[in-house]
Short mmCIF file of the N, C-alpha and C atoms (twelve columns), coordinates in Angstrom:
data_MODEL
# 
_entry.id   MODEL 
# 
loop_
_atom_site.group_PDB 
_atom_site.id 
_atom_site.type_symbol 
_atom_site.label_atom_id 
_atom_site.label_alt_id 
_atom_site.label_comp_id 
_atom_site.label_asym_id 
_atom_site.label_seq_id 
_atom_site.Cartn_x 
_atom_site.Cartn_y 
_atom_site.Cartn_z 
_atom_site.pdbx_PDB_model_num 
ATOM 1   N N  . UNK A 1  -42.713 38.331 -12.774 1 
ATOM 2   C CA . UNK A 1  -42.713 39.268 -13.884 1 
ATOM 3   C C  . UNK A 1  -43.710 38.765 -14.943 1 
ATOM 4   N N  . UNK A 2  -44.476 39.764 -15.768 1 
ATOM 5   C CA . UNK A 2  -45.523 39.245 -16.527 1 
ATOM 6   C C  . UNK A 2  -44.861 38.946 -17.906 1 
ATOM 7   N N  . UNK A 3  -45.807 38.414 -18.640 1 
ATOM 8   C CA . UNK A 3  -45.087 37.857 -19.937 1 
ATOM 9   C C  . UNK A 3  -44.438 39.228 -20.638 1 
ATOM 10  N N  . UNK A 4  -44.805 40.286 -20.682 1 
ATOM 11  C CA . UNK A 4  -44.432 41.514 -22.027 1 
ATOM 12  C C  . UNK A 4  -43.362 41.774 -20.976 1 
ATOM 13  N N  . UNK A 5  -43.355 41.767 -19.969 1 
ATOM 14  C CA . UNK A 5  -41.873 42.489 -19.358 1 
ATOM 15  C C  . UNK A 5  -40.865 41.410 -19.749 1 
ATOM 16  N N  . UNK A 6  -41.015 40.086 -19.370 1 
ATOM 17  C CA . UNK A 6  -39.757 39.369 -19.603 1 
ATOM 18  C C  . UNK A 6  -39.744 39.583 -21.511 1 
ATOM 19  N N  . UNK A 7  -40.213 39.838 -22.220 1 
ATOM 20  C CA . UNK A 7  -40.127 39.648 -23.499 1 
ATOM 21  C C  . UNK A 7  -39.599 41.272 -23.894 1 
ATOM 22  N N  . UNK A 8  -40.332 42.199 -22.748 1 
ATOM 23  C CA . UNK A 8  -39.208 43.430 -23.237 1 
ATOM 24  C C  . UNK A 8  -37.740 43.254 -22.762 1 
ATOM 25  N N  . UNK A 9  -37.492 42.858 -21.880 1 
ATOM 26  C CA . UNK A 9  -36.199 42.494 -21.213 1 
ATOM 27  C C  . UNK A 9  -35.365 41.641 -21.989 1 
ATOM 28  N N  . UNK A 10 -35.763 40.792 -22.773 1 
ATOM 29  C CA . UNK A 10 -35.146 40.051 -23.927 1 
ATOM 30  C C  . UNK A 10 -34.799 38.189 -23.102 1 
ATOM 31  N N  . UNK A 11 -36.183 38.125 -21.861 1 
ATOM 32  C CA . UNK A 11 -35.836 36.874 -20.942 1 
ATOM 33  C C  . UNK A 11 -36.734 35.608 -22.050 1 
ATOM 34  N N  . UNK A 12 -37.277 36.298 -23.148 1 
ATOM 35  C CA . UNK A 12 -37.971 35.200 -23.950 1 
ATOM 36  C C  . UNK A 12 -37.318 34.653 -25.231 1 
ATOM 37  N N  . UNK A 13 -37.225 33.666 -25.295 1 
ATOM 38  C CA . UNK A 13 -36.479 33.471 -26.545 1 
ATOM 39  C C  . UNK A 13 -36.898 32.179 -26.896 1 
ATOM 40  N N  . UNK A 14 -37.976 32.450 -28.203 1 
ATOM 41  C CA . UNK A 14 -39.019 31.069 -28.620 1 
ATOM 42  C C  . UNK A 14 -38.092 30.308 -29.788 1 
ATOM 43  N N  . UNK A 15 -37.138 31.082 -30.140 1 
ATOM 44  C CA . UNK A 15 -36.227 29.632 -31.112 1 
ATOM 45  C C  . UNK A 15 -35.019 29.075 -30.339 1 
ATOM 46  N N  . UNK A 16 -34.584 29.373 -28.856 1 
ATOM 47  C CA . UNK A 16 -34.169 28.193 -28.309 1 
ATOM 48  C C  . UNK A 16 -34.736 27.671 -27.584 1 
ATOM 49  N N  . UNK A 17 -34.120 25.942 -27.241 1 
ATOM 50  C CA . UNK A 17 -34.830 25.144 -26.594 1 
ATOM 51  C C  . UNK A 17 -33.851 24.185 -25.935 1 
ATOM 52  N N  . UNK A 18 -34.375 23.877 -25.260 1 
ATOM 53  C CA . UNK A 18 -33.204 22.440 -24.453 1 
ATOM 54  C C  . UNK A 18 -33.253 21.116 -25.156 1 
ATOM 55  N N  . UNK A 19 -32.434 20.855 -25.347 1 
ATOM 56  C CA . UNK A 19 -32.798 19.279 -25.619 1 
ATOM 57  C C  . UNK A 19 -32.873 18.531 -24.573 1 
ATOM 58  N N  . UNK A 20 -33.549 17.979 -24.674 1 
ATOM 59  C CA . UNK A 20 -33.922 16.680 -23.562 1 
ATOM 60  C C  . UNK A 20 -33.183 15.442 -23.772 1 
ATOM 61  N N  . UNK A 21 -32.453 14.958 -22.971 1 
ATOM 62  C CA . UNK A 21 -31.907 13.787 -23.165 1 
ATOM 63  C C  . UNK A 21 -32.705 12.572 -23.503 1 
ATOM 64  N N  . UNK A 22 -32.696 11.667 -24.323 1 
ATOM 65  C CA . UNK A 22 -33.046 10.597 -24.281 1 
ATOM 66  C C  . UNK A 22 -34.378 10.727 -25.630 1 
ATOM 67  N N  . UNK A 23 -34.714 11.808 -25.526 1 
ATOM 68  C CA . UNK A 23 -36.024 12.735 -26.480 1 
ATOM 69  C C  . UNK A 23 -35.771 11.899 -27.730 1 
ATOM 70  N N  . UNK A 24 -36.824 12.212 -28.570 1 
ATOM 71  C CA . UNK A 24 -36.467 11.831 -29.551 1 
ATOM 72  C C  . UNK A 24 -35.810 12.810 -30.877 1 
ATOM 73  N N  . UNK A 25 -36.146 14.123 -30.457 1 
ATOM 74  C CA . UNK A 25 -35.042 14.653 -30.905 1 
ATOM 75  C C  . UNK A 25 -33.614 14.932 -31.049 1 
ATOM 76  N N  . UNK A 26 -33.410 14.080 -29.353 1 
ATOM 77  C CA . UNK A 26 -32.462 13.850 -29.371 1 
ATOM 78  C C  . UNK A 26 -31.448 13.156 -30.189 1 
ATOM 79  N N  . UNK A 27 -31.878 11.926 -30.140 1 
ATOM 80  C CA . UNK A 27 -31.649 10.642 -30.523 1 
ATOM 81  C C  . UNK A 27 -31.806 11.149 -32.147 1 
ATOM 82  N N  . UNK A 28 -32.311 12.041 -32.420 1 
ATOM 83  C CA . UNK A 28 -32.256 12.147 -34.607 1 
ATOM 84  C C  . UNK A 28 -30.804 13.615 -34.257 1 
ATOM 85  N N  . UNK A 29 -30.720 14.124 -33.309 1 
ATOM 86  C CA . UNK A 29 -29.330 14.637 -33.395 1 
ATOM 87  C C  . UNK A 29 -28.282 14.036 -33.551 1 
ATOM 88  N N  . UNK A 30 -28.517 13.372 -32.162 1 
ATOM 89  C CA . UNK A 30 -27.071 12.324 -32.678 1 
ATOM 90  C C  . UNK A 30 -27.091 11.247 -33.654 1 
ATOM 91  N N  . UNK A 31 -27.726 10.684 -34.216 1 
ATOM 92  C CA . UNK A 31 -27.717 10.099 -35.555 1 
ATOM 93  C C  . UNK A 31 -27.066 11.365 -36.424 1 
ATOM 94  N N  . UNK A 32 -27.745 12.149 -36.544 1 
ATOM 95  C CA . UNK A 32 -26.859 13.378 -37.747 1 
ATOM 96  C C  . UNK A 32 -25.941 13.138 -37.183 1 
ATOM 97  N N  . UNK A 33 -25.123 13.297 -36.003 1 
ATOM 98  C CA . UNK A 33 -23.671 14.360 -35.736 1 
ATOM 99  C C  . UNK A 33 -23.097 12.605 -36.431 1 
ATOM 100 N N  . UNK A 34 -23.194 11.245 -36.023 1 
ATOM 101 C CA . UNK A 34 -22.637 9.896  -36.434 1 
ATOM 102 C C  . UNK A 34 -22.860 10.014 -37.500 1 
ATOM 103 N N  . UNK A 35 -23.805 10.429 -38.901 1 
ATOM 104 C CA . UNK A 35 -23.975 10.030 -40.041 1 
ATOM 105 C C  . UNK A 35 -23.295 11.298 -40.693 1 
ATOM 106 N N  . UNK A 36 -22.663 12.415 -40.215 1 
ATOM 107 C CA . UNK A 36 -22.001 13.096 -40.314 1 
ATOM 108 C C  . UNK A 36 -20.411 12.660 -40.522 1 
ATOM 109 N N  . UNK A 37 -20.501 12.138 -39.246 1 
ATOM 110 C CA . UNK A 37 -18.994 11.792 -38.930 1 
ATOM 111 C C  . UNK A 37 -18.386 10.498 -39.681 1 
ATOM 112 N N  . UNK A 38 -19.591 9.336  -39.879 1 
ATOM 113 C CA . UNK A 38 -18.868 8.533  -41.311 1 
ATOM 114 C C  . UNK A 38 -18.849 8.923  -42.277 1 
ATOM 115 N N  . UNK A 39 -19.724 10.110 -42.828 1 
ATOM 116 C CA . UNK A 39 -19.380 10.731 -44.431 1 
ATOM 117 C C  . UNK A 39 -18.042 11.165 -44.516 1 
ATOM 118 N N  . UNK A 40 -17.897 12.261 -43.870 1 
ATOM 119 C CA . UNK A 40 -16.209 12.803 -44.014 1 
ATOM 120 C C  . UNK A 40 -15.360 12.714 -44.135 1 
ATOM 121 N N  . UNK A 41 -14.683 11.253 -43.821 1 
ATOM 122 C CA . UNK A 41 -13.564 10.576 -44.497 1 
ATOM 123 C C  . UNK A 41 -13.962 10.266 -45.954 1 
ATOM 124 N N  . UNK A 42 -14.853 9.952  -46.313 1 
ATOM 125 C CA . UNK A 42 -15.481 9.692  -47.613 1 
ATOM 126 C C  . UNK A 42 -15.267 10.647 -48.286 1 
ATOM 127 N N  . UNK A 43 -14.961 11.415 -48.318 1 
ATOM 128 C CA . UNK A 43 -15.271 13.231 -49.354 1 
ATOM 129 C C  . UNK A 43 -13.862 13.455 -49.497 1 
ATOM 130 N N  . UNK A 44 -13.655 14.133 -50.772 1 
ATOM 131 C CA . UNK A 44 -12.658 14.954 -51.174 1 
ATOM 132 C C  . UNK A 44 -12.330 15.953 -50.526 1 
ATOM 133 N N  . UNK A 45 -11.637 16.853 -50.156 1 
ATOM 134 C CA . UNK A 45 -11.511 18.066 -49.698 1 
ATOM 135 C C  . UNK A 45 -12.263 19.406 -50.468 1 
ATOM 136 N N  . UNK A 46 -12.731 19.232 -51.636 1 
ATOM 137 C CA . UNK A 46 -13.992 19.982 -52.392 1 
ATOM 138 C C  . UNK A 46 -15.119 19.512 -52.267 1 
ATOM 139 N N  . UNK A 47 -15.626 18.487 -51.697 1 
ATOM 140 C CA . UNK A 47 -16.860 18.000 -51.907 1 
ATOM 141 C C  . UNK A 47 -16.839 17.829 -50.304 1 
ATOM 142 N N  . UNK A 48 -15.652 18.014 -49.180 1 
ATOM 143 C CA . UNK A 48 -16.178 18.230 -48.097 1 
ATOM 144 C C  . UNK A 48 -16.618 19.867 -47.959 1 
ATOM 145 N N  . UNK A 49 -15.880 20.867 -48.795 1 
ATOM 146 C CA . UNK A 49 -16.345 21.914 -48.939 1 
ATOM 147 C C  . UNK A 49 -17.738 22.201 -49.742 1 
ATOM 148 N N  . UNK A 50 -18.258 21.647 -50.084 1 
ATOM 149 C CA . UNK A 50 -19.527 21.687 -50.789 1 
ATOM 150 C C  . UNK A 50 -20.205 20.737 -49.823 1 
ATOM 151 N N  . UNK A 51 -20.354 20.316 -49.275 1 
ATOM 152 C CA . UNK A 51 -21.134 19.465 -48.097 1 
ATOM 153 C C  . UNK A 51 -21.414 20.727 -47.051 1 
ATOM 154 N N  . UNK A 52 -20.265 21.696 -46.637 1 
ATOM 155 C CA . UNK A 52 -20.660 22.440 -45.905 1 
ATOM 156 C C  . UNK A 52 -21.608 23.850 -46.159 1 
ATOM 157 N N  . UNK A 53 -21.202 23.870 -47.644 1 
ATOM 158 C CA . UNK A 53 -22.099 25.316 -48.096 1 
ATOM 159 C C  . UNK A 53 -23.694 24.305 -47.947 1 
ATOM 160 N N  . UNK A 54 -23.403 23.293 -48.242 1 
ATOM 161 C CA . UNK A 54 -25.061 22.607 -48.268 1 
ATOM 162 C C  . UNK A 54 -25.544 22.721 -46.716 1 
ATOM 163 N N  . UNK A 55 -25.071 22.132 -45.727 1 
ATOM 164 C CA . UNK A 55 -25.032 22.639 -44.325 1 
ATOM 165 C C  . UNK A 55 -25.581 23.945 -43.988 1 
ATOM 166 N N  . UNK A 56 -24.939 24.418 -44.325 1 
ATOM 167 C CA . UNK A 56 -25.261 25.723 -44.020 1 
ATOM 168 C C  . UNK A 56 -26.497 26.586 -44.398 1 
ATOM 169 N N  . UNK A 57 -26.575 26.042 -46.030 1 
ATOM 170 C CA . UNK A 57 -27.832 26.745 -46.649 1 
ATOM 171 C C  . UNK A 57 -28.898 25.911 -45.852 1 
ATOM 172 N N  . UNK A 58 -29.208 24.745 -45.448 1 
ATOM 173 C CA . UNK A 58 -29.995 23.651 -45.268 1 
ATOM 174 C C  . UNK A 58 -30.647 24.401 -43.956 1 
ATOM 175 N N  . UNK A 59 -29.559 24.869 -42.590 1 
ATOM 176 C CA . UNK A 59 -29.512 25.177 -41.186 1 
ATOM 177 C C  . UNK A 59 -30.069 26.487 -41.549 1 
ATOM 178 N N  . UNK A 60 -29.934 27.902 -42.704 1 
ATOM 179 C CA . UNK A 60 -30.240 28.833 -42.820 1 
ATOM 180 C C  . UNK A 60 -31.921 28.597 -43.341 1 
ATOM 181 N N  . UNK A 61 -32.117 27.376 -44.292 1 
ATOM 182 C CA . UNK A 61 -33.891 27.602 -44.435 1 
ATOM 183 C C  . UNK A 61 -34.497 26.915 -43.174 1 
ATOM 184 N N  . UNK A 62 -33.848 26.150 -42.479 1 
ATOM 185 C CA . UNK A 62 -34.848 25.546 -41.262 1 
ATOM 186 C C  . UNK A 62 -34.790 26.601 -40.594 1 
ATOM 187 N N  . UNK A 63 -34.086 27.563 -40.488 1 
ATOM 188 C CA . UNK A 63 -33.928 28.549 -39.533 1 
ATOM 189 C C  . UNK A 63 -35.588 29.647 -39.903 1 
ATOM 190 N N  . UNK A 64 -35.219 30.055 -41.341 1 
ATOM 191 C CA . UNK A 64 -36.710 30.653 -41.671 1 
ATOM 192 C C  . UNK A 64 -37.649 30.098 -41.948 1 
ATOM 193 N N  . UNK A 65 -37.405 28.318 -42.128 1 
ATOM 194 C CA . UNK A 65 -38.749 27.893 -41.925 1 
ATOM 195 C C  . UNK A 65 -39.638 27.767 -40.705 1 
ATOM 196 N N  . UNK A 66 -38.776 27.437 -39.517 1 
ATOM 197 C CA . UNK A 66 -39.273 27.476 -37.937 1 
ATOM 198 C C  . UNK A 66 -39.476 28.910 -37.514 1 
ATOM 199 N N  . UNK A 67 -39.190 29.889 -37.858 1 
ATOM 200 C CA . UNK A 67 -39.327 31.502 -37.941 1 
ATOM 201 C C  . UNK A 67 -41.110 31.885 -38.675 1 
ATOM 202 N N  . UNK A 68 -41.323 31.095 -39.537 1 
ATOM 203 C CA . UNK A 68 -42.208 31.355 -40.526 1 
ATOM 204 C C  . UNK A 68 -43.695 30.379 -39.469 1 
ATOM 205 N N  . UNK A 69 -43.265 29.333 -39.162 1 
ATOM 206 C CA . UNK A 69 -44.129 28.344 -38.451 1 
ATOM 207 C C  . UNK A 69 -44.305 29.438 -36.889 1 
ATOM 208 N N  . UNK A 70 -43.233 29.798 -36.480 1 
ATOM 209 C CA . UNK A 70 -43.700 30.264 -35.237 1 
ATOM 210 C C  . UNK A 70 -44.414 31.685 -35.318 1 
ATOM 211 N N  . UNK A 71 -44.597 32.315 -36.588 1 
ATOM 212 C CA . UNK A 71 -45.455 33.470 -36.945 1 
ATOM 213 C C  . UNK A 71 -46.772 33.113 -37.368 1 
ATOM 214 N N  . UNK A 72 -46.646 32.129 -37.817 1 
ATOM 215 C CA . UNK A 72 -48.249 31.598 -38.384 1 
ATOM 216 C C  . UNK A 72 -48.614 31.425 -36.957 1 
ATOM 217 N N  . UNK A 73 -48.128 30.770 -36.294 1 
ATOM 218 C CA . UNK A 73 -48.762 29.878 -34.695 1 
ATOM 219 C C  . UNK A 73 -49.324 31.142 -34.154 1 
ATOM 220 N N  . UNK A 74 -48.233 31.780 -33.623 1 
ATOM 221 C CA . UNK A 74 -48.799 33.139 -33.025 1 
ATOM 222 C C  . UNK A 74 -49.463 34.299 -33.398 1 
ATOM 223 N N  . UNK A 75 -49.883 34.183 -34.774 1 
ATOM 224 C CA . UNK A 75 -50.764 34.935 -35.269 1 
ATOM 225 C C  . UNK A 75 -52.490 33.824 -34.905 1 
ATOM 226 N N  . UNK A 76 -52.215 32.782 -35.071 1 
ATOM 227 C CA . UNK A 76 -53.464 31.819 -35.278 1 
ATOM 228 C C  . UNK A 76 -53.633 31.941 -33.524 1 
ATOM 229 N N  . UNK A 77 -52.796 31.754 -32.738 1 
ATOM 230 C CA . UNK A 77 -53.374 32.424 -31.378 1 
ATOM 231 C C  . UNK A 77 -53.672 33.284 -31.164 1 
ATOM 232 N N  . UNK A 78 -53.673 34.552 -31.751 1 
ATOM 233 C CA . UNK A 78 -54.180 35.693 -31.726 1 
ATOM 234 C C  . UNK A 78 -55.235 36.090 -31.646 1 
ATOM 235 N N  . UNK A 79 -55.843 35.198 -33.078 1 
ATOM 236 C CA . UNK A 79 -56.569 35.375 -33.665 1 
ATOM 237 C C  . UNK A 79 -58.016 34.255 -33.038 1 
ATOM 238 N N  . UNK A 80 -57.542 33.326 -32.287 1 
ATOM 239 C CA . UNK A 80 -58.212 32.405 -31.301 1 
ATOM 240 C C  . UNK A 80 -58.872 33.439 -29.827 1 
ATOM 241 N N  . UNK A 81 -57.685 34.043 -29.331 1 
ATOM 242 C CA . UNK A 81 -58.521 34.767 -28.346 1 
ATOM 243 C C  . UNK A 81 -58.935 36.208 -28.578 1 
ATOM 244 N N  . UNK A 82 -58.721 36.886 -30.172 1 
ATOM 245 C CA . UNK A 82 -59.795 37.897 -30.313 1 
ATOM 246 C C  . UNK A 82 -61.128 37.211 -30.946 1 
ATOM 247 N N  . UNK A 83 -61.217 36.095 -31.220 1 
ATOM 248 C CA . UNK A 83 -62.462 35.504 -31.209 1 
ATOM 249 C C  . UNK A 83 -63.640 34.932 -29.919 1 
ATOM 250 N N  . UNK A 84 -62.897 34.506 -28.938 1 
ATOM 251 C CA . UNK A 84 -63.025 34.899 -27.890 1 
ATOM 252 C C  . UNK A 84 -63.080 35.997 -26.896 1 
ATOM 253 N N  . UNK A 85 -62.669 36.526 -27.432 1 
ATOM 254 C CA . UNK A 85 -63.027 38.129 -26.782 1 
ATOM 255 C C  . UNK A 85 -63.945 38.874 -26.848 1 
ATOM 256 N N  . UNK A 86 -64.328 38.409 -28.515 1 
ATOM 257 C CA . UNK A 86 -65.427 39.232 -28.903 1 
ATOM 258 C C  . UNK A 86 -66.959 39.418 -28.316 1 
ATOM 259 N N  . UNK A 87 -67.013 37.955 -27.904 1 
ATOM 260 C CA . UNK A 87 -68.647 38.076 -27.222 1 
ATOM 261 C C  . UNK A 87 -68.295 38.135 -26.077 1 
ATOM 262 N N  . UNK A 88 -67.142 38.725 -25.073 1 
ATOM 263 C CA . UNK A 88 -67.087 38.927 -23.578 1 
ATOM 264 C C  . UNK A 88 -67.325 40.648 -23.469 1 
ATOM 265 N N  . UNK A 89 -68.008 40.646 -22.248 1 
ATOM 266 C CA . UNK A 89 -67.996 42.195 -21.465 1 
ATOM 267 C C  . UNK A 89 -66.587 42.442 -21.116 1 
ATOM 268 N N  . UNK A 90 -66.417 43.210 -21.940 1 
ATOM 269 C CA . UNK A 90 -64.895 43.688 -21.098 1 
ATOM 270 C C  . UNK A 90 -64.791 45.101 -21.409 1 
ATOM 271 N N  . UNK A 91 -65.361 45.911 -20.374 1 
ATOM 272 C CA . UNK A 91 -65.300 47.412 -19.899 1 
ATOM 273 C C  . UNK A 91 -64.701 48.524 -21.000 1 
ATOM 274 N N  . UNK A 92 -63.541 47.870 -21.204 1 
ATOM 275 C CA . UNK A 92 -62.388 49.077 -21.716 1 
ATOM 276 C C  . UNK A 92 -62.125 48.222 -23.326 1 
ATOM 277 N N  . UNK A 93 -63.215 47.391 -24.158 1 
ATOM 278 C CA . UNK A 93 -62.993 47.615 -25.452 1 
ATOM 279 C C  . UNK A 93 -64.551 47.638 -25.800 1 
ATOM 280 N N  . UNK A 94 -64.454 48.483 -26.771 1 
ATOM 281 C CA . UNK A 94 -66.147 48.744 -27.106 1 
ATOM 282 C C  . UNK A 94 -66.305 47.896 -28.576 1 
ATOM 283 N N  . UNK A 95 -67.614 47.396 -28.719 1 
ATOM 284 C CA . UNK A 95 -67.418 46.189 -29.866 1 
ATOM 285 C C  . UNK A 95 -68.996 46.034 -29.885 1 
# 
């Protein structure tokens, strides 16, 4: 199947990813989920509730910041092979 069919079909999906074991992303996950897990006894029951609105807001801007990065990218590829395009013969665009 070509790329626009699996992406009409909904088989593309560029903000998940696997983690790789051993990765080094990995390895800064689980540091969070441990540096997580010794804060929490530490906290009040309001300031574990305010730890989580922070969580949350924190997970909601990485969310539109990696949203924002993967629009720049794919616009800047775009914009890489209509530059490339431009000085090719290609039949069916006139230029």
């Amino acid at each position: 199947m070509k790329i626009l069919e699996e992406f009409w079909y909904g088989n593309i999906q560029p903000n998940e990813r696997e983690v790789v074991p051993g990765s080094k992303f990995a390895k800064l996950l689980q540091l969070v989920a441990k540096n997580e897990d010794n804060l929490a006894p530490l906290l009040s029951e309001d300031a574990k509730a305010v730890f989580e609105k922070f969580k949350d807001t924190q997970g909601e801007l990485s969310s539109i910041g990696e949203r924002d990065s993967f629009v720049l990218g794919f616009r800047l590829g775009a914009r890489f092979m209509l530059e490339v395009m431009e000085d090719m013969d290609v039949p069916f665009i006139d230029g």
